[in-house]
């Protein structure tokens, strides 16, 4: 069975072909996402909110992440389509030392993850290097990092002033240099999304980071219009027009590939 790899995503970036990522937490949706030809699945710690009903991601444990990664990996293996790359989140506190990071990343890889995702900035560089040297591929989540949103003034746009934007550009440079195979950039102005994507050799996956990133990710429940309350600007409900879950997943993949999502109204110009 064909498998999407990090090298394939890098080749897509080099050809200027955008790819999509969606979160999944269970086998059924993982199969549907694979069937829809979405290149990458994120087993996000957003499951703390979407599945467990918490108000934030900080309650999510390694046991939760291992359990949901196993469910998603089983679902992906049931699809006849090319297998999406599975990225699994390292939850809050699971990578404060390099030894903890390696032990916990290995648990996620054993559960079926192809790449582990870590939230943070420059402090992550030694952790990324340690994992990469041991053959554990890392995605670094920058910009708005939900696990530490309180330190960032809440769920708000990051990298607005030149100093903050320069810090994020520098983090991207240092983390790529440390070995990060993917970068994920959340909630920054379009211009910064463009700068980071153009300045990185590895694919940059955006969420609320404008139209110029190499890929776009959304939380599954958001793109199916299932999230109650106020929605972030970058969220688009693809189910409303598509009518079925399968058609919504396909529409999201197509909109990302063709560059029609995100549109101006989903961006922080
Ligand atoms: O946990 C998650 O779903 C995420 C996305 C918001 C990118 O990190």
PDB file of N, CA and C in Angstrom, residues 21-26 33 41-61 64-65 68-69 72 87-92 117 119 141 144-148 155 184 186 207 217-223 226-228 234-235:
ATOM      1  N   UNK A  21      -4.367  18.909   5.423  1.00  0.00           N
ATOM      2  CA  UNK A  21      -4.280  18.116   6.661  1.00  0.00           C
ATOM      3  C   UNK A  21      -5.583  18.315   7.415  1.00  0.00           C
ATOM      4  N   UNK A  22      -6.110  17.253   7.995  1.00  0.00           N
ATOM      5  CA  UNK A  22      -7.289  17.366   8.869  1.00  0.00           C
ATOM      6  C   UNK A  22      -7.002  16.608  10.153  1.00  0.00           C
ATOM      7  N   UNK A  23      -7.625  17.041  11.235  1.00  0.00           N
ATOM      8  CA  UNK A  23      -7.493  16.251  12.455  1.00  0.00           C
ATOM      9  C   UNK A  23      -8.428  15.054  12.372  1.00  0.00           C
ATOM     10  N   UNK A  24      -8.032  13.976  13.030  1.00  0.00           N
ATOM     11  CA  UNK A  24      -8.923  12.824  13.235  1.00  0.00           C
ATOM     12  C   UNK A  24      -8.538  12.228  14.574  1.00  0.00           C
ATOM     13  N   UNK A  25      -9.518  11.617  15.201  1.00  0.00           N
ATOM     14  CA  UNK A  25      -9.289  11.049  16.529  1.00  0.00           C
ATOM     15  C   UNK A  25      -9.782   9.603  16.609  1.00  0.00           C
ATOM     16  N   UNK A  26     -10.484   9.178  15.542  1.00  0.00           N
ATOM     17  CA  UNK A  26     -11.044   7.821  15.578  1.00  0.00           C
ATOM     18  C   UNK A  26     -10.869   7.135  14.222  1.00  0.00           C
ATOM     19  N   UNK A  33     -11.101  10.164   5.715  1.00  0.00           N
ATOM     20  CA  UNK A  33     -10.116  11.179   5.315  1.00  0.00           C
ATOM     21  C   UNK A  33      -9.111  10.577   4.324  1.00  0.00           C
ATOM     22  N   UNK A  41      -2.944  13.454   8.222  1.00  0.00           N
ATOM     23  CA  UNK A  41      -3.908  13.475   9.340  1.00  0.00           C
ATOM     24  C   UNK A  41      -3.159  13.912  10.587  1.00  0.00           C
ATOM     25  N   UNK A  42      -3.773  14.805  11.342  1.00  0.00           N
ATOM     26  CA  UNK A  42      -3.220  15.199  12.634  1.00  0.00           C
ATOM     27  C   UNK A  42      -4.083  14.604  13.739  1.00  0.00           C
ATOM     28  N   UNK A  43      -3.476  13.745  14.572  1.00  0.00           N
ATOM     29  CA  UNK A  43      -4.157  13.322  15.799  1.00  0.00           C
ATOM     30  C   UNK A  43      -3.830  14.431  16.794  1.00  0.00           C
ATOM     31  N   UNK A  44      -4.691  15.438  16.802  1.00  0.00           N
ATOM     32  CA  UNK A  44      -4.398  16.665  17.547  1.00  0.00           C
ATOM     33  C   UNK A  44      -4.845  16.550  18.995  1.00  0.00           C
ATOM     34  N   UNK A  45      -4.136  17.281  19.876  1.00  0.00           N
ATOM     35  CA  UNK A  45      -4.618  17.295  21.263  1.00  0.00           C
ATOM     36  C   UNK A  45      -5.856  18.188  21.392  1.00  0.00           C
ATOM     37  N   UNK A  46      -6.317  18.733  20.248  1.00  0.00           N
ATOM     38  CA  UNK A  46      -7.641  19.375  20.225  1.00  0.00           C
ATOM     39  C   UNK A  46      -8.718  18.360  20.616  1.00  0.00           C
ATOM     40  N   UNK A  47      -8.356  17.080  20.651  1.00  0.00           N
ATOM     41  CA  UNK A  47      -9.312  16.062  21.101  1.00  0.00           C
ATOM     42  C   UNK A  47      -9.750  16.343  22.540  1.00  0.00           C
ATOM     43  N   UNK A  48      -8.935  17.079  23.265  1.00  0.00           N
ATOM     44  CA  UNK A  48      -9.328  17.472  24.630  1.00  0.00           C
ATOM     45  C   UNK A  48     -10.627  18.248  24.625  1.00  0.00           C
ATOM     46  N   UNK A  49     -10.831  19.016  23.562  1.00  0.00           N
ATOM     47  CA  UNK A  49     -12.064  19.800  23.442  1.00  0.00           C
ATOM     48  C   UNK A  49     -13.127  19.050  22.637  1.00  0.00           C
ATOM     49  N   UNK A  50     -12.730  18.568  21.430  1.00  0.00           N
ATOM     50  CA  UNK A  50     -13.732  17.993  20.522  1.00  0.00           C
ATOM     51  C   UNK A  50     -14.294  16.668  21.034  1.00  0.00           C
ATOM     52  N   UNK A  51     -13.449  15.873  21.686  1.00  0.00           N
ATOM     53  CA  UNK A  51     -13.881  14.537  22.111  1.00  0.00           C
ATOM     54  C   UNK A  51     -14.167  14.493  23.607  1.00  0.00           C
ATOM     55  N   UNK A  52     -13.269  15.128  24.400  1.00  0.00           N
ATOM     56  CA  UNK A  52     -13.375  14.970  25.853  1.00  0.00           C
ATOM     57  C   UNK A  52     -14.219  16.054  26.526  1.00  0.00           C
ATOM     58  N   UNK A  53     -14.468  17.152  25.799  1.00  0.00           N
ATOM     59  CA  UNK A  53     -15.335  18.193  26.356  1.00  0.00           C
ATOM     60  C   UNK A  53     -14.657  19.181  27.287  1.00  0.00           C
ATOM     61  N   UNK A  54     -13.325  19.213  27.299  1.00  0.00           N
ATOM     62  CA  UNK A  54     -12.623  20.220  28.102  1.00  0.00           C
ATOM     63  C   UNK A  54     -12.663  21.562  27.372  1.00  0.00           C
ATOM     64  N   UNK A  55     -12.280  22.633  28.081  1.00  0.00           N
ATOM     65  CA  UNK A  55     -12.249  23.955  27.459  1.00  0.00           C
ATOM     66  C   UNK A  55     -10.917  24.251  26.787  1.00  0.00           C
ATOM     67  N   UNK A  56      -9.924  23.359  26.984  1.00  0.00           N
ATOM     68  CA  UNK A  56      -8.573  23.591  26.437  1.00  0.00           C
ATOM     69  C   UNK A  56      -7.903  22.245  26.213  1.00  0.00           C
ATOM     70  N   UNK A  57      -6.670  22.302  25.679  1.00  0.00           N
ATOM     71  CA  UNK A  57      -5.977  21.045  25.351  1.00  0.00           C
ATOM     72  C   UNK A  57      -5.120  20.521  26.504  1.00  0.00           C
ATOM     73  N   UNK A  58      -4.974  21.324  27.558  1.00  0.00           N
ATOM     74  CA  UNK A  58      -3.957  21.001  28.586  1.00  0.00           C
ATOM     75  C   UNK A  58      -4.263  19.749  29.405  1.00  0.00           C
ATOM     76  N   UNK A  59      -5.506  19.287  29.379  1.00  0.00           N
ATOM     77  CA  UNK A  59      -5.859  18.101  30.180  1.00  0.00           C
ATOM     78  C   UNK A  59      -5.461  16.795  29.489  1.00  0.00           C
ATOM     79  N   UNK A  60      -5.078  16.889  28.225  1.00  0.00           N
ATOM     80  CA  UNK A  60      -4.820  15.667  27.439  1.00  0.00           C
ATOM     81  C   UNK A  60      -3.506  15.011  27.897  1.00  0.00           C
ATOM     82  N   UNK A  61      -3.548  13.687  28.040  1.00  0.00           N
ATOM     83  CA  UNK A  61      -2.376  12.943  28.545  1.00  0.00           C
ATOM     84  C   UNK A  61      -1.731  12.120  27.419  1.00  0.00           C
ATOM     85  N   UNK A  64      -3.999   9.282  26.495  1.00  0.00           N
ATOM     86  CA  UNK A  64      -5.051   9.683  25.542  1.00  0.00           C
ATOM     87  C   UNK A  64      -4.485   9.696  24.125  1.00  0.00           C
ATOM     88  N   UNK A  65      -3.309  10.295  23.960  1.00  0.00           N
ATOM     89  CA  UNK A  65      -2.733  10.443  22.609  1.00  0.00           C
ATOM     90  C   UNK A  65      -2.382   9.077  22.004  1.00  0.00           C
ATOM     91  N   UNK A  68      -5.765   7.374  20.934  1.00  0.00           N
ATOM     92  CA  UNK A  68      -6.387   7.924  19.713  1.00  0.00           C
ATOM     93  C   UNK A  68      -5.481   7.726  18.483  1.00  0.00           C
ATOM     94  N   UNK A  69      -4.179   7.739  18.677  1.00  0.00           N
ATOM     95  CA  UNK A  69      -3.272   7.480  17.541  1.00  0.00           C
ATOM     96  C   UNK A  69      -3.477   6.049  17.041  1.00  0.00           C
ATOM     97  N   UNK A  72      -6.708   5.926  15.014  1.00  0.00           N
ATOM     98  CA  UNK A  72      -6.546   6.561  13.690  1.00  0.00           C
ATOM     99  C   UNK A  72      -5.710   5.666  12.773  1.00  0.00           C
ATOM    100  N   UNK A  87       0.411  12.484  11.795  1.00  0.00           N
ATOM    101  CA  UNK A  87       1.175  13.328  12.730  1.00  0.00           C
ATOM    102  C   UNK A  87       0.428  13.276  14.062  1.00  0.00           C
ATOM    103  N   UNK A  88       1.122  12.988  15.147  1.00  0.00           N
ATOM    104  CA  UNK A  88       0.449  12.915  16.457  1.00  0.00           C
ATOM    105  C   UNK A  88       1.036  13.958  17.398  1.00  0.00           C
ATOM    106  N   UNK A  89       0.143  14.603  18.142  1.00  0.00           N
ATOM    107  CA  UNK A  89       0.579  15.644  19.081  1.00  0.00           C
ATOM    108  C   UNK A  89       1.233  15.066  20.324  1.00  0.00           C
ATOM    109  N   UNK A  90       2.312  15.712  20.737  1.00  0.00           N
ATOM    110  CA  UNK A  90       2.897  15.446  22.052  1.00  0.00           C
ATOM    111  C   UNK A  90       2.165  16.385  23.024  1.00  0.00           C
ATOM    112  N   UNK A  91       1.473  15.849  24.027  1.00  0.00           N
ATOM    113  CA  UNK A  91       0.687  16.718  24.899  1.00  0.00           C
ATOM    114  C   UNK A  91       1.556  17.549  25.847  1.00  0.00           C
ATOM    115  N   UNK A  92       0.925  18.521  26.477  1.00  0.00           N
ATOM    116  CA  UNK A  92       1.621  19.427  27.402  1.00  0.00           C
ATOM    117  C   UNK A  92       2.469  18.630  28.407  1.00  0.00           C
ATOM    118  N   UNK A 117       4.312  15.928  16.778  1.00  0.00           N
ATOM    119  CA  UNK A 117       4.240  17.403  16.744  1.00  0.00           C
ATOM    120  C   UNK A 117       4.434  17.955  18.157  1.00  0.00           C
ATOM    121  N   UNK A 119       4.706  21.664  20.403  1.00  0.00           N
ATOM    122  CA  UNK A 119       4.453  23.109  20.426  1.00  0.00           C
ATOM    123  C   UNK A 119       5.584  23.815  21.145  1.00  0.00           C
ATOM    124  N   UNK A 141       5.147  23.205  16.021  1.00  0.00           N
ATOM    125  CA  UNK A 141       3.946  24.053  15.990  1.00  0.00           C
ATOM    126  C   UNK A 141       4.316  25.414  16.581  1.00  0.00           C
ATOM    127  N   UNK A 144       0.568  30.812  17.332  1.00  0.00           N
ATOM    128  CA  UNK A 144      -0.343  30.565  18.449  1.00  0.00           C
ATOM    129  C   UNK A 144      -0.224  29.092  18.846  1.00  0.00           C
ATOM    130  N   UNK A 145       0.280  28.865  20.051  1.00  0.00           N
ATOM    131  CA  UNK A 145       0.451  27.493  20.535  1.00  0.00           C
ATOM    132  C   UNK A 145      -0.590  27.264  21.639  1.00  0.00           C
ATOM    133  N   UNK A 146      -1.659  26.501  21.335  1.00  0.00           N
ATOM    134  CA  UNK A 146      -2.783  26.415  22.272  1.00  0.00           C
ATOM    135  C   UNK A 146      -2.415  25.922  23.671  1.00  0.00           C
ATOM    136  N   UNK A 147      -1.396  25.051  23.785  1.00  0.00           N
ATOM    137  CA  UNK A 147      -1.049  24.540  25.125  1.00  0.00           C
ATOM    138  C   UNK A 147      -0.580  25.658  26.054  1.00  0.00           C
ATOM    139  N   UNK A 148      -0.038  26.725  25.477  1.00  0.00           N
ATOM    140  CA  UNK A 148       0.482  27.826  26.307  1.00  0.00           C
ATOM    141  C   UNK A 148      -0.189  29.146  25.925  1.00  0.00           C
ATOM    142  N   UNK A 155      -6.225  33.208  22.941  1.00  0.00           N
ATOM    143  CA  UNK A 155      -6.288  32.733  21.546  1.00  0.00           C
ATOM    144  C   UNK A 155      -6.357  33.950  20.639  1.00  0.00           C
ATOM    145  N   UNK A 184       4.365  23.931  11.584  1.00  0.00           N
ATOM    146  CA  UNK A 184       2.942  24.275  11.565  1.00  0.00           C
ATOM    147  C   UNK A 184       2.824  25.663  12.194  1.00  0.00           C
ATOM    148  N   UNK A 186       0.347  28.770  13.314  1.00  0.00           N
ATOM    149  CA  UNK A 186      -1.062  29.051  13.631  1.00  0.00           C
ATOM    150  C   UNK A 186      -1.276  30.526  13.930  1.00  0.00           C
ATOM    151  N   UNK A 207      -2.597  27.347   9.661  1.00  0.00           N
ATOM    152  CA  UNK A 207      -3.990  27.413  10.139  1.00  0.00           C
ATOM    153  C   UNK A 207      -4.180  28.856  10.584  1.00  0.00           C
ATOM    154  N   UNK A 217      -4.348  23.223   7.436  1.00  0.00           N
ATOM    155  CA  UNK A 217      -4.961  22.263   8.347  1.00  0.00           C
ATOM    156  C   UNK A 217      -6.192  22.893   8.983  1.00  0.00           C
ATOM    157  N   UNK A 218      -7.197  22.074   9.225  1.00  0.00           N
ATOM    158  CA  UNK A 218      -8.352  22.497  10.027  1.00  0.00           C
ATOM    159  C   UNK A 218      -8.698  21.365  10.992  1.00  0.00           C
ATOM    160  N   UNK A 219      -9.311  21.744  12.097  1.00  0.00           N
ATOM    161  CA  UNK A 219      -9.882  20.760  13.014  1.00  0.00           C
ATOM    162  C   UNK A 219     -11.136  20.198  12.345  1.00  0.00           C
ATOM    163  N   UNK A 220     -11.234  18.881  12.310  1.00  0.00           N
ATOM    164  CA  UNK A 220     -12.327  18.195  11.617  1.00  0.00           C
ATOM    165  C   UNK A 220     -13.703  18.752  12.004  1.00  0.00           C
ATOM    166  N   UNK A 221     -13.928  18.890  13.314  1.00  0.00           N
ATOM    167  CA  UNK A 221     -15.247  19.348  13.772  1.00  0.00           C
ATOM    168  C   UNK A 221     -15.546  20.758  13.265  1.00  0.00           C
ATOM    169  N   UNK A 222     -14.511  21.591  13.152  1.00  0.00           N
ATOM    170  CA  UNK A 222     -14.704  22.966  12.638  1.00  0.00           C
ATOM    171  C   UNK A 222     -15.113  22.919  11.165  1.00  0.00           C
ATOM    172  N   UNK A 223     -14.416  22.079  10.372  1.00  0.00           N
ATOM    173  CA  UNK A 223     -14.711  22.093   8.924  1.00  0.00           C
ATOM    174  C   UNK A 223     -16.007  21.367   8.592  1.00  0.00           C
ATOM    175  N   UNK A 226     -19.438  21.636  13.153  1.00  0.00           N
ATOM    176  CA  UNK A 226     -19.992  21.013  14.364  1.00  0.00           C
ATOM    177  C   UNK A 226     -19.585  21.727  15.653  1.00  0.00           C
ATOM    178  N   UNK A 227     -18.763  22.771  15.530  1.00  0.00           N
ATOM    179  CA  UNK A 227     -18.233  23.412  16.730  1.00  0.00           C
ATOM    180  C   UNK A 227     -19.206  24.475  17.221  1.00  0.00           C
ATOM    181  N   UNK A 228     -19.690  24.348  18.469  1.00  0.00           N
ATOM    182  CA  UNK A 228     -20.628  25.354  18.974  1.00  0.00           C
ATOM    183  C   UNK A 228     -19.908  26.666  19.309  1.00  0.00           C
ATOM    184  N   UNK A 234     -10.559  31.864  10.634  1.00  0.00           N
ATOM    185  CA  UNK A 234     -10.069  30.984   9.564  1.00  0.00           C
ATOM    186  C   UNK A 234     -10.949  29.751   9.338  1.00  0.00           C
ATOM    187  N   UNK A 235     -11.952  29.550  10.191  1.00  0.00           N
ATOM    188  CA  UNK A 235     -12.779  28.337  10.067  1.00  0.00           C
ATOM    189  C   UNK A 235     -13.777  28.479   8.930  1.00  0.00           C
TER     190      UNK A 235
END
